[in-house]
CSV table of C-alpha atoms in Angstrom, one decimal:
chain,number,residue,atom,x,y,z
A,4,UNK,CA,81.5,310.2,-50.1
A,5,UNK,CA,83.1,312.6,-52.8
A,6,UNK,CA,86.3,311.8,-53.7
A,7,UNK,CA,87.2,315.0,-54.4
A,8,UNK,CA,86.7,316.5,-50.6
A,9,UNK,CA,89.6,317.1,-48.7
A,10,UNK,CA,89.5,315.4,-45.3
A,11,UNK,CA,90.9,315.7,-42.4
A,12,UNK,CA,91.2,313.8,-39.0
A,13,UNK,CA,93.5,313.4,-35.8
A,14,UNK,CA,95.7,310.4,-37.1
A,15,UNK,CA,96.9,309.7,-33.7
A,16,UNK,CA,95.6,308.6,-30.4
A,17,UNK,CA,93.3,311.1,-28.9
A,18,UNK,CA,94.5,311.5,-24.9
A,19,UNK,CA,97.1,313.5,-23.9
A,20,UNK,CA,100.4,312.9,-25.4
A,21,UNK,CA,103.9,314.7,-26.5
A,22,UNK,CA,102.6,315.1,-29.9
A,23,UNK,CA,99.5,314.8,-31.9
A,24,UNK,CA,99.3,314.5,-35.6
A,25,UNK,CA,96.9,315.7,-37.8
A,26,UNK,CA,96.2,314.6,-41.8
A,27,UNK,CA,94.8,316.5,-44.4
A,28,UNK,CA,93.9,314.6,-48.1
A,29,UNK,CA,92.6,315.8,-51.0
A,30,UNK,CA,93.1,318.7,-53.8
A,31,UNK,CA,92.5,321.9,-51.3
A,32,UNK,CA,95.4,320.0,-48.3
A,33,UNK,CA,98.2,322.7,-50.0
A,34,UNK,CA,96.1,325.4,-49.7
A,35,UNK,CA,95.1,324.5,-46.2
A,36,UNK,CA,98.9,324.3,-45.2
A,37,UNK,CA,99.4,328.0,-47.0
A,38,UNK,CA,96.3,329.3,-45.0
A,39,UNK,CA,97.2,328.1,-41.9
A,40,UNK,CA,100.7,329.1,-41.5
A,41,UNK,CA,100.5,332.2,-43.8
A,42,UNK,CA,103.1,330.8,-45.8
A,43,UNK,CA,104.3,329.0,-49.3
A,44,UNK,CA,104.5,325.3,-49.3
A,45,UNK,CA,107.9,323.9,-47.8
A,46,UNK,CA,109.7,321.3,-50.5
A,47,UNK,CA,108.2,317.7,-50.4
A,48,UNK,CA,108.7,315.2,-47.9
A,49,UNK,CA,110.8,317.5,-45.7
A,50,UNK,CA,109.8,318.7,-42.0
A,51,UNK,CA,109.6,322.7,-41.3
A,52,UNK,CA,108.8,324.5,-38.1
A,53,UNK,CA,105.7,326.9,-38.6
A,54,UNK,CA,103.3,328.8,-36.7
A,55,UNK,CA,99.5,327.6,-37.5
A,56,UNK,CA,96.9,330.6,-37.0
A,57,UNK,CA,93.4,330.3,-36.7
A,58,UNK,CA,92.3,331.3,-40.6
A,59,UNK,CA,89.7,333.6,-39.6
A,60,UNK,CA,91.4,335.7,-36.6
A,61,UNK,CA,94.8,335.0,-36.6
A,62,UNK,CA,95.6,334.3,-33.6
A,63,UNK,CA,98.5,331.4,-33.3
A,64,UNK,CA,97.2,328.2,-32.2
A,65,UNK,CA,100.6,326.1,-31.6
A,66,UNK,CA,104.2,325.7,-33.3
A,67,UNK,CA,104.1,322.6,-35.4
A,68,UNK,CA,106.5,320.2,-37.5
A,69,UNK,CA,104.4,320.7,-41.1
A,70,UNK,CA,105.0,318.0,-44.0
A,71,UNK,CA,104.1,318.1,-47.5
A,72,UNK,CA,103.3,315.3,-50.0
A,73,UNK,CA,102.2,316.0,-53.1
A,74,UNK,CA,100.2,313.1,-55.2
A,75,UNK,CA,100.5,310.4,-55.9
A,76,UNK,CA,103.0,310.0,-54.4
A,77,UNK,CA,101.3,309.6,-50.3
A,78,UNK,CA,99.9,306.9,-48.4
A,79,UNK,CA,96.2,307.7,-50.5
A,80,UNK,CA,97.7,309.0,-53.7
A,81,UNK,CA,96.2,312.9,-53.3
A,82,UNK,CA,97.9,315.2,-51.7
A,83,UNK,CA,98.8,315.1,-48.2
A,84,UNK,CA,99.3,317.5,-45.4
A,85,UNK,CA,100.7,316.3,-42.0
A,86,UNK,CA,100.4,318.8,-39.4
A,87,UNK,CA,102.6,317.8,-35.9
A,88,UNK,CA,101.4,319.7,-33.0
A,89,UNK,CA,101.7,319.6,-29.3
A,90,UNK,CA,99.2,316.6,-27.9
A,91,UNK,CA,97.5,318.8,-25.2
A,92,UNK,CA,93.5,318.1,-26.1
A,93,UNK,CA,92.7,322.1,-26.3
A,94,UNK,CA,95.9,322.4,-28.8
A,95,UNK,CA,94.3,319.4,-30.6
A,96,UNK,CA,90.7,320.8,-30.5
A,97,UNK,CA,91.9,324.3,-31.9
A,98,UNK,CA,93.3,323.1,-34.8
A,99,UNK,CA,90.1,320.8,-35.8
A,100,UNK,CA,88.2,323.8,-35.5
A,101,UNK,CA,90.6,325.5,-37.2
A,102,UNK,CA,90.4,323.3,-40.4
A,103,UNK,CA,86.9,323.0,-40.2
A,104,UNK,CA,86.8,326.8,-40.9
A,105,UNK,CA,89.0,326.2,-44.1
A,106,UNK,CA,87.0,325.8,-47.2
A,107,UNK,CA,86.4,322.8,-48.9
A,108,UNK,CA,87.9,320.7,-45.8
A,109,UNK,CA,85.6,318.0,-43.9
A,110,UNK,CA,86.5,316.0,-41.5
A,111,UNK,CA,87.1,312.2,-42.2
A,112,UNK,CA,84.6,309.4,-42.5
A,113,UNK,CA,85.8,306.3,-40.6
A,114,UNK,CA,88.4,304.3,-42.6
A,115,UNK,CA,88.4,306.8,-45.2
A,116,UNK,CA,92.4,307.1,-45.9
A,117,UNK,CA,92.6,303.7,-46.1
A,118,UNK,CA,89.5,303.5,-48.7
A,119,UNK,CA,91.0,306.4,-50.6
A,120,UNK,CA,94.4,304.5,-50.7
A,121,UNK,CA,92.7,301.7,-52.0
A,122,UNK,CA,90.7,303.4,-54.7
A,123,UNK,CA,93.5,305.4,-56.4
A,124,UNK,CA,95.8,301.8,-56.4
A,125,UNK,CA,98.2,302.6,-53.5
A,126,UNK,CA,97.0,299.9,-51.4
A,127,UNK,CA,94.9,296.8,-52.3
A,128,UNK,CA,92.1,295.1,-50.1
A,129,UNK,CA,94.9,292.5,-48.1
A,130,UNK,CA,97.0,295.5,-47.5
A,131,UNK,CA,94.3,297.8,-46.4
A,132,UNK,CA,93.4,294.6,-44.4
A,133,UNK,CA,96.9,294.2,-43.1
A,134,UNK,CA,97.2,298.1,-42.3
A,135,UNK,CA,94.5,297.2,-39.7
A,136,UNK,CA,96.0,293.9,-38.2
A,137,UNK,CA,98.8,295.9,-37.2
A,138,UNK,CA,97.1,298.8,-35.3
A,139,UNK,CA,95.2,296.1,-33.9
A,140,UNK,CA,98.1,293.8,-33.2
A,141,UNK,CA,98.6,292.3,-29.5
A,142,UNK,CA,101.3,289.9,-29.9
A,143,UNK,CA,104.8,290.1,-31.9
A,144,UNK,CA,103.3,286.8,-33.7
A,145,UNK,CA,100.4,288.3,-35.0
A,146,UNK,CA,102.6,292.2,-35.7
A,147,UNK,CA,104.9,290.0,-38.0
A,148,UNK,CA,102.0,288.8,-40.0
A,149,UNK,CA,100.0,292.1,-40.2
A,150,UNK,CA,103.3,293.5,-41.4
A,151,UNK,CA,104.3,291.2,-44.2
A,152,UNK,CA,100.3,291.2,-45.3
A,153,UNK,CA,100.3,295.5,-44.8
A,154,UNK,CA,103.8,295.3,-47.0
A,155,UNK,CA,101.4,293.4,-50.2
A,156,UNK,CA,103.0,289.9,-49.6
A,157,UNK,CA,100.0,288.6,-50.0
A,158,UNK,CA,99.1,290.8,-53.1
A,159,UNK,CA,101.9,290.0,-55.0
A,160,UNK,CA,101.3,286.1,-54.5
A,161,UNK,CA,96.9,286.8,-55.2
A,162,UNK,CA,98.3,289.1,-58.4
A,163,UNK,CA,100.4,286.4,-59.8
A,164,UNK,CA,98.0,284.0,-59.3
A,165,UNK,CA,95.5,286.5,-61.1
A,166,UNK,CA,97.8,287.3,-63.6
A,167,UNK,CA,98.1,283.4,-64.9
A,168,UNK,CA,94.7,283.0,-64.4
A,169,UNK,CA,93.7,285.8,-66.7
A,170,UNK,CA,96.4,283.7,-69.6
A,171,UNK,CA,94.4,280.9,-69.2
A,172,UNK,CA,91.4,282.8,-69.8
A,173,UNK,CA,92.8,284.0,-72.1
A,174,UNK,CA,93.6,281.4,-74.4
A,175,UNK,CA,90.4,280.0,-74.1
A,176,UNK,CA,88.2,282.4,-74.8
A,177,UNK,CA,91.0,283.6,-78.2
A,178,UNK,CA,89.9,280.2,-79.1
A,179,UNK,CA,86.5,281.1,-79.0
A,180,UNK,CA,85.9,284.9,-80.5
A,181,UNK,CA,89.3,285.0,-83.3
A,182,UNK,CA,88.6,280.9,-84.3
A,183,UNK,CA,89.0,282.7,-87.5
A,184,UNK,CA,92.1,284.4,-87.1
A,185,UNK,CA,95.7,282.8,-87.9
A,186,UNK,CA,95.9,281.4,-84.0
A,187,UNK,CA,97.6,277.9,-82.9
A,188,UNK,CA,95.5,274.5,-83.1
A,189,UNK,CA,96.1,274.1,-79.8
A,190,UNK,CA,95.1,277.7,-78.4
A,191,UNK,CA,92.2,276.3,-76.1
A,192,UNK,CA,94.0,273.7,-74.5
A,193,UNK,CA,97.0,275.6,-73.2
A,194,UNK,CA,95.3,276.6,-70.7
A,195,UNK,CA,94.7,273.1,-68.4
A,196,UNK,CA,98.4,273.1,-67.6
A,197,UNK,CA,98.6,276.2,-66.3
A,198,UNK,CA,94.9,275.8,-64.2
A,199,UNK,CA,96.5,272.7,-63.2
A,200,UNK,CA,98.7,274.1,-61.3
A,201,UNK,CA,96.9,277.2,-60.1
A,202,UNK,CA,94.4,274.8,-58.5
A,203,UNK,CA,97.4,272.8,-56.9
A,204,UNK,CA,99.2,275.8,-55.3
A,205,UNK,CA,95.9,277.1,-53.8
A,206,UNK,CA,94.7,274.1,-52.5
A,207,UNK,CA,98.2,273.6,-50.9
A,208,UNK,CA,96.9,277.6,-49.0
A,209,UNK,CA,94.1,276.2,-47.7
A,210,UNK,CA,95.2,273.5,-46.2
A,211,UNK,CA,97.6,275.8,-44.3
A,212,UNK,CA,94.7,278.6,-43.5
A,213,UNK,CA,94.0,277.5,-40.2
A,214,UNK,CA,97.7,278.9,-39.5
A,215,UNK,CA,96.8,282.3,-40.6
A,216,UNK,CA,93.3,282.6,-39.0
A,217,UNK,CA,93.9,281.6,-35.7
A,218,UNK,CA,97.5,284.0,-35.4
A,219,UNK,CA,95.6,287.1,-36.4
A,220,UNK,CA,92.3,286.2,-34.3
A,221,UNK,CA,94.3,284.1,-31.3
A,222,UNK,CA,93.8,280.8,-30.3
A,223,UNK,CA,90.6,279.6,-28.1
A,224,UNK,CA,91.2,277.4,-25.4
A,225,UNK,CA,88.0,276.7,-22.9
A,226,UNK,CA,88.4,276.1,-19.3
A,227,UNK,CA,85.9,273.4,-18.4
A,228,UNK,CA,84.9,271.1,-15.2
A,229,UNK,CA,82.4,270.4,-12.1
A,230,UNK,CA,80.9,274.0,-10.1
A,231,UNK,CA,83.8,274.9,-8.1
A,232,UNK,CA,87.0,272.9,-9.5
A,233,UNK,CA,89.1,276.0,-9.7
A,234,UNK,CA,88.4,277.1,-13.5
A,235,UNK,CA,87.9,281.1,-12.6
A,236,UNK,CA,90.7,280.5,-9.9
A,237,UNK,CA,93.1,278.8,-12.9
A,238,UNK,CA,92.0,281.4,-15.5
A,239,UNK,CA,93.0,284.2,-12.9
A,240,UNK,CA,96.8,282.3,-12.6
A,241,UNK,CA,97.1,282.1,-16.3
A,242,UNK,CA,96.0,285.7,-16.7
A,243,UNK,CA,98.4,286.9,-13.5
A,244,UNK,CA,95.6,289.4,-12.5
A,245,UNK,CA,91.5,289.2,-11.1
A,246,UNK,CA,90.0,288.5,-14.6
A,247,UNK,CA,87.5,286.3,-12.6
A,248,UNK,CA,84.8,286.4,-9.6
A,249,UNK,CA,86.1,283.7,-7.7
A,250,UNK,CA,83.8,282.1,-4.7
A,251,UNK,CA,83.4,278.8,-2.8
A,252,UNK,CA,80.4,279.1,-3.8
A,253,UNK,CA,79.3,276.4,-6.5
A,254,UNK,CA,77.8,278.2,-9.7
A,255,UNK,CA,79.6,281.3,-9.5
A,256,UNK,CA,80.0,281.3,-13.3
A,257,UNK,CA,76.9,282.2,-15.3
A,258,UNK,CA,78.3,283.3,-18.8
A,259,UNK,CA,81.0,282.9,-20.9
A,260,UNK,CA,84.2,285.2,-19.2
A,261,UNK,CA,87.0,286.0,-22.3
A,262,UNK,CA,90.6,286.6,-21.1
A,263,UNK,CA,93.1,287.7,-23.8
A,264,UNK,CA,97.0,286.3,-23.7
A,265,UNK,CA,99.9,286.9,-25.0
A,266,UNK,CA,101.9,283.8,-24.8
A,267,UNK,CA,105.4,284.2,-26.1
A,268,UNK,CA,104.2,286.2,-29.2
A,269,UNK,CA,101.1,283.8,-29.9
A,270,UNK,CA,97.9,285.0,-29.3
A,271,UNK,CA,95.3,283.1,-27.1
A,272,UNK,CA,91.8,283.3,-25.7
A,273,UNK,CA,90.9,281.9,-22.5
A,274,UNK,CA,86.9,280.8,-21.8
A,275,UNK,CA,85.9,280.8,-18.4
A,276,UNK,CA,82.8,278.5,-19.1
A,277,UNK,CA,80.1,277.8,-15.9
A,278,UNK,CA,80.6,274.5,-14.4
A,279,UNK,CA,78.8,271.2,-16.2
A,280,UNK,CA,76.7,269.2,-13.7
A,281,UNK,CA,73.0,268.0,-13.6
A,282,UNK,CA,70.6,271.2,-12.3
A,283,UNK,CA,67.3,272.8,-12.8
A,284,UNK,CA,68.3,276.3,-12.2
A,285,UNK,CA,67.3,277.7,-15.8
A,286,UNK,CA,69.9,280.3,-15.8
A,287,UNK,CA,72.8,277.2,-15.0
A,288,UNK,CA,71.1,275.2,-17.2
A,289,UNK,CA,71.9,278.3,-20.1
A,290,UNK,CA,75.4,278.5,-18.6
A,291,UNK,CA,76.0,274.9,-19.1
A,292,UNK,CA,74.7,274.9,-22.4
A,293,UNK,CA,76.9,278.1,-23.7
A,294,UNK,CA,80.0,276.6,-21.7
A,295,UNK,CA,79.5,273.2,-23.9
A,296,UNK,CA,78.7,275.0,-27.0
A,297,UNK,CA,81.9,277.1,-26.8
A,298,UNK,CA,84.0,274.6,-26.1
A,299,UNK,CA,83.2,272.3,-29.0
A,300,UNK,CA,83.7,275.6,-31.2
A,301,UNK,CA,87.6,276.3,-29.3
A,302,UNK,CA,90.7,274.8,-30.7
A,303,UNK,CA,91.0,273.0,-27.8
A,304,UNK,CA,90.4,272.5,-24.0
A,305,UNK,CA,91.2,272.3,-20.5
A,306,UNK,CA,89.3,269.1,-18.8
A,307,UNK,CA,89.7,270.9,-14.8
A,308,UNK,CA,89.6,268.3,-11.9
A,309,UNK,CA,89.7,268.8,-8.3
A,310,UNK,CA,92.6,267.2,-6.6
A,311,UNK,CA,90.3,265.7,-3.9
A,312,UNK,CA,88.2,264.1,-6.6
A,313,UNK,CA,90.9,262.0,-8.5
A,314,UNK,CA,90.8,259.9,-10.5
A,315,UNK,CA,86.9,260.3,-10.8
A,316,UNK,CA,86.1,262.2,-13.8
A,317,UNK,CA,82.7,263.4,-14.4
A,318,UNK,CA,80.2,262.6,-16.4
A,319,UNK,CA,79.8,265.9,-18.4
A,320,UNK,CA,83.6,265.9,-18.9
A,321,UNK,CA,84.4,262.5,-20.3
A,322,UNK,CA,82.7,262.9,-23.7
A,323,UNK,CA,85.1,265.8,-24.2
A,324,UNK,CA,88.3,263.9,-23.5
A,325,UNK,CA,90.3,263.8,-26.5
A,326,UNK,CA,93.9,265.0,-28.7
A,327,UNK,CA,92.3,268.3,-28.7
A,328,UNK,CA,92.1,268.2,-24.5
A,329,UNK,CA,94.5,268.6,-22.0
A,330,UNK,CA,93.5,267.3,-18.6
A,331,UNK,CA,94.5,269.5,-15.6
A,332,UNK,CA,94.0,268.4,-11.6
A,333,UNK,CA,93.9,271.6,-9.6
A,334,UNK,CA,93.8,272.3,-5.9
A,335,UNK,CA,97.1,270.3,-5.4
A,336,UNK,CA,97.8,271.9,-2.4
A,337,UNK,CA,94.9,270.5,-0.4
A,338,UNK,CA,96.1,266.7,-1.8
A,339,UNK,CA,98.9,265.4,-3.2
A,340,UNK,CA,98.3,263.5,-6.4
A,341,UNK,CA,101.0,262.1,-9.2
A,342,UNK,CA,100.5,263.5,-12.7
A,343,UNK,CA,99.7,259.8,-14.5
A,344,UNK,CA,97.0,261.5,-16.6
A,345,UNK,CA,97.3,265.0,-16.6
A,346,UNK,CA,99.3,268.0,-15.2
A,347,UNK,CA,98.9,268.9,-11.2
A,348,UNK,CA,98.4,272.8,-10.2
A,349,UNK,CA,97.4,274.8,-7.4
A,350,UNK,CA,95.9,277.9,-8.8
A,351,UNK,CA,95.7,279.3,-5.0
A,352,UNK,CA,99.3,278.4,-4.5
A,353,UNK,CA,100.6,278.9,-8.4
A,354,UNK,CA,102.4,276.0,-8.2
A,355,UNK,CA,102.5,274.0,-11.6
A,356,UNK,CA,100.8,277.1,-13.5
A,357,UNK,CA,104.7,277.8,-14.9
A,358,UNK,CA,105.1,274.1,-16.6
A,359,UNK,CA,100.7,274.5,-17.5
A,360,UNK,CA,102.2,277.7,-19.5
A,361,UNK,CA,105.1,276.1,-21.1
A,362,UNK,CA,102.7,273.4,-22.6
A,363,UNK,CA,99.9,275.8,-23.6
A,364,UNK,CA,102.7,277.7,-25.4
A,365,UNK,CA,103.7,274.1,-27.1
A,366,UNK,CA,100.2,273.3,-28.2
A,367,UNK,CA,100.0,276.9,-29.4
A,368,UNK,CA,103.1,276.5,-31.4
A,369,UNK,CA,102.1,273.4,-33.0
A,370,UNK,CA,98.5,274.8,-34.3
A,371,UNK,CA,99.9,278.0,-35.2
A,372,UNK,CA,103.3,277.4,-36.6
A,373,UNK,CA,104.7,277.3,-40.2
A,374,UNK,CA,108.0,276.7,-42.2
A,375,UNK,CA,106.7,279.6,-44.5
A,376,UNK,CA,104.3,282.7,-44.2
A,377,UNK,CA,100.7,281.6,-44.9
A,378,UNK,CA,98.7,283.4,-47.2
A,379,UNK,CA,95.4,283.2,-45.6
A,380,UNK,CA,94.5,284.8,-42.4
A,381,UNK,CA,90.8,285.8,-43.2
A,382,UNK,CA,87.7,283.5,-43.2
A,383,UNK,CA,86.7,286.1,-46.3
A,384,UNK,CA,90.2,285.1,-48.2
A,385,UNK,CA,89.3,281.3,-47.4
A,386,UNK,CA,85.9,282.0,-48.7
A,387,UNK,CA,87.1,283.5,-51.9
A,388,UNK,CA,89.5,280.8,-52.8
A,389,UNK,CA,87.7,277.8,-51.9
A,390,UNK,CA,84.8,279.4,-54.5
A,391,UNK,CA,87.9,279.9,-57.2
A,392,UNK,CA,89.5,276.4,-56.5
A,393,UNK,CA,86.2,274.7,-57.0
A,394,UNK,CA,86.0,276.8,-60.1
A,395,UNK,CA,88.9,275.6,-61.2
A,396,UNK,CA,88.0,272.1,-60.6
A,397,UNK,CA,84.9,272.0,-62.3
A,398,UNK,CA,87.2,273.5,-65.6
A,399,UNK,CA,90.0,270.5,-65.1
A,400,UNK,CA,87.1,267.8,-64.7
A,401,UNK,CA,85.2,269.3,-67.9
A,402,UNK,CA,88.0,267.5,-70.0
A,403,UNK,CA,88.6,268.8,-73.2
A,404,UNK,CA,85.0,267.8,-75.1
A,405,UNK,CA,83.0,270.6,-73.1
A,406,UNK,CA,82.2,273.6,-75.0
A,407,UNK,CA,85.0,276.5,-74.8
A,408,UNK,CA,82.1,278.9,-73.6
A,409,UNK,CA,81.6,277.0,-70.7
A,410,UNK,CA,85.4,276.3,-69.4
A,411,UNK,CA,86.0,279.8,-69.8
A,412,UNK,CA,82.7,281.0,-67.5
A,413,UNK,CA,84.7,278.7,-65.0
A,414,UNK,CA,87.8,280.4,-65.6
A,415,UNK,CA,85.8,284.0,-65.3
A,416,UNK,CA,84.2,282.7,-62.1
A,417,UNK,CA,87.6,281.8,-61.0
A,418,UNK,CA,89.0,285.2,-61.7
A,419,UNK,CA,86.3,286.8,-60.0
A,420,UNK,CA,86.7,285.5,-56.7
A,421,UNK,CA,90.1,285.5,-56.8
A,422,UNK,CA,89.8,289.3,-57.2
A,423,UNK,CA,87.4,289.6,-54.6
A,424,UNK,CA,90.5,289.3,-52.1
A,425,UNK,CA,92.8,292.0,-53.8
A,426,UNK,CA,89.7,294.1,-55.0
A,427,UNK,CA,90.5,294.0,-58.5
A,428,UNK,CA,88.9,292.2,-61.4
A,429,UNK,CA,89.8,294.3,-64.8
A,430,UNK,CA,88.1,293.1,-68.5
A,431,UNK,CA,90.3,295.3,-70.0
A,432,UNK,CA,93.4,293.3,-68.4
A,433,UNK,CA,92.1,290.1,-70.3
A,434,UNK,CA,92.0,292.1,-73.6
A,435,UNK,CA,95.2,293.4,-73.5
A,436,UNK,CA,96.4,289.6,-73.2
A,437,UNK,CA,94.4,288.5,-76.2
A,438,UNK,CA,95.6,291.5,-78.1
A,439,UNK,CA,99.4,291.3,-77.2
A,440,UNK,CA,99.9,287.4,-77.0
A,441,UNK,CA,98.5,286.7,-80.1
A,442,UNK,CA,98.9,289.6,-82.1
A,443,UNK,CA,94.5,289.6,-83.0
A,444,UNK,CA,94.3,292.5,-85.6
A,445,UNK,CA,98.3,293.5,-86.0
């Protein structure tokens, strides 16, 4: 990729639609406007009505809202063309080819605004991150997070982290290279306060980053019984449509079947597993097997009885009984049974499936909810920050007899994966520390 290309890409949804838009970034996007529409730039940031010609014949192509923003200040920190046309997909495929004619324009790589963005400093790695969790974003639960992360939320709690990180790096490593300089005694041991409680406020996030990671990727909740219980029937209810094959017939279920929900803003997952009882049908057999494997990976589970078979719970179920369970008796329409143990449905009839909602919503709540936005909603920012914690930890448990060479390569292995989940990591930040906090060379 050369950075100094100008791109350019349908920025909306392709379909049909009132209007489409069209960006243009890079060095030659003014020029592009001027060819297009045969005349000068219109001022910044302000919409004009043009016509946009075909470059090479002239002839119009559609009337269009035109914007300009010069760098740096746009979304990628070039300059910007935004081209509002009618959405009909021959208006939309004119002006592609018409920009394709321009010179120096190419069209854009996949992700490329965003990478652009991120590479001339208007967006860091969390907030390119973010920028995708909301175009991806199902639920209002997982919209208010993308949008808090895409605002640099998160960035501004991972810079000031950094930021103290790089002082106590700092201090130790003056302590090392100017020992000769006119420094305080105690220049290498300012710094175990301050990693003190660095390691304490991120070891408080991790606790809390099973919040994060299950609002952006939903919760999982398996369905699991005997061969013909209900569990594609009760999937079906929850999902309100036919997500499901659905058959007396026992082993209907092979594989795995995802459903996606959207329960009151919280996100959730629903695994149609094949039903667990003793066969030698190989392909069962490999449906039990990816049915039990799932649901010990799911946050938790539904333990599906048949009505007609209460209380007797089988085998294959009982080892999975637990907090993380919830234990449901379906088919209450063909006998009546008092919820001692669990909650009675009829997926066929829908009765119960209201109050089975309501306390799928609860448990969601609970394993999802927080007095305070968490700061982790990636398994690549858990990653990151349990490598810099333990970093951290090896410093603090060094005590003050190790050699100041070696607590500040933990301090620089701390830095570095803490800026693996911004993207930045900067010598020339720890220098300008050293130089300006303790005056080395004034």
């Amino acid at each position: 990729m050369t950075v100094m290309d100008t791109i350019f890409a349908l920025a909306s949804g392709r379909g049909r639609a009132g209007v489409a838009v069209f960006r243009l970034s890079g060095p030659q996007a003014g020029a592009a406007l001027e060819s297009l529409t045969g005349q000068s730039l219109p001022p910044a940031r302000a919409a004009r009505l043009r016509w946009l010609k075909d470059p090479e014949t002239a002839d119009r192509l559609d009337q269009a809202l035109v914007l300009w923003f010069p760098g740096p200040g746009s979304f990628t920190g070039e300059d910007v063309v935004e081209l509002q046309i009618h959405g009909g997909a021959a208006v939309s495929a004119a002006v592609a080819r018409a920009l394709g004619k321009l010179p120096g324009l190419r069209p854009a790589e996949a992700g490329e605004y965003a990478r652009r963005a991120f590479a001339n400093d208007r967006l860091d790695l969390t907030s390119a991150e973010g920028l995708g969790d909301l175009i991806n974003a199902e639920t209002e639960g997982q919209r208010r997070q993308a949008l808090r992360q895409m605002d640099g939320a998160m960035e501004r709690i991972y810079e000031g982290w950094r930021t103290q990180l790089i002082e106590a790096l700092a201090m130790t490593e003056a302590a090392i290279d100017f020992a000769d300089e006119d420094l305080p005694d105690d220049v290498g041991l300012r710094a175990r306060p301050v990693v003190a409680e660095l390691c304490a406020a991120m070891e408080r996030e991790l606790t809390r980053a099973p919040v994060g990671e299950r609002l952006r990727d939903g919760l999982t909740v398996a369905i699991l019984g005997a061969p013909n219980a209900g569990k594609s029937s009760l999937l079906n209810a929850l999902a309100r449509r036919e997500a499901a094959i659905v058959s007396d017939r026992a082993g209907t279920t092979r594989d795995v079947i995802e459903v996606h929900l959207d329960l009151h803003g919280l996100p959730m997952t629903l695994l149609d597993t094949a039903g667990l009882h003793d066969t030698v049908d190989d392909i069962e057999l490999e449906g039990i097997r990816r049915a039990r494997a799932r649901a010990l990976t799911a946050d938790f589970r539904i333990l599906l009885l048949d009505a007609r078979d209460w209380p007797v719970m089988p085998e294959a179920l009982r080892d999975l009984t637990g907090p993380d369970s919830l234990l449901v008796i379906n088919k209450t329409d063909l006998r009546a049974v008092e919820e001692t143990a669990g909650l009675a449905v009829s997926a066929k009839t829908g009765a119960g499936i209201d109050h089975l909602i309501e306390t799928l919503t609860a448990r969601a709540e609970a394993l999802m909810s927080s007095s305070e936005p968490v700061l982790i909603t990636r398994q690549r920012h858990r990653y990151a920050l349990e490598d810099c914690v333990r970093e951290l930890q090896r410093f603090l448990a060094a005590g003050t007899d190790r050699d100041f060479e070696l607590l500040a390569e933990d301090l620089r292995m701390a830095a570095r994966a803490l800026g693996r989940i911004t993207g930045r990591v900067d010598v020339e930040d720890l220098l300008d520390v050293i130089f300006s906090e303790f005056c080395i060379g004034k």
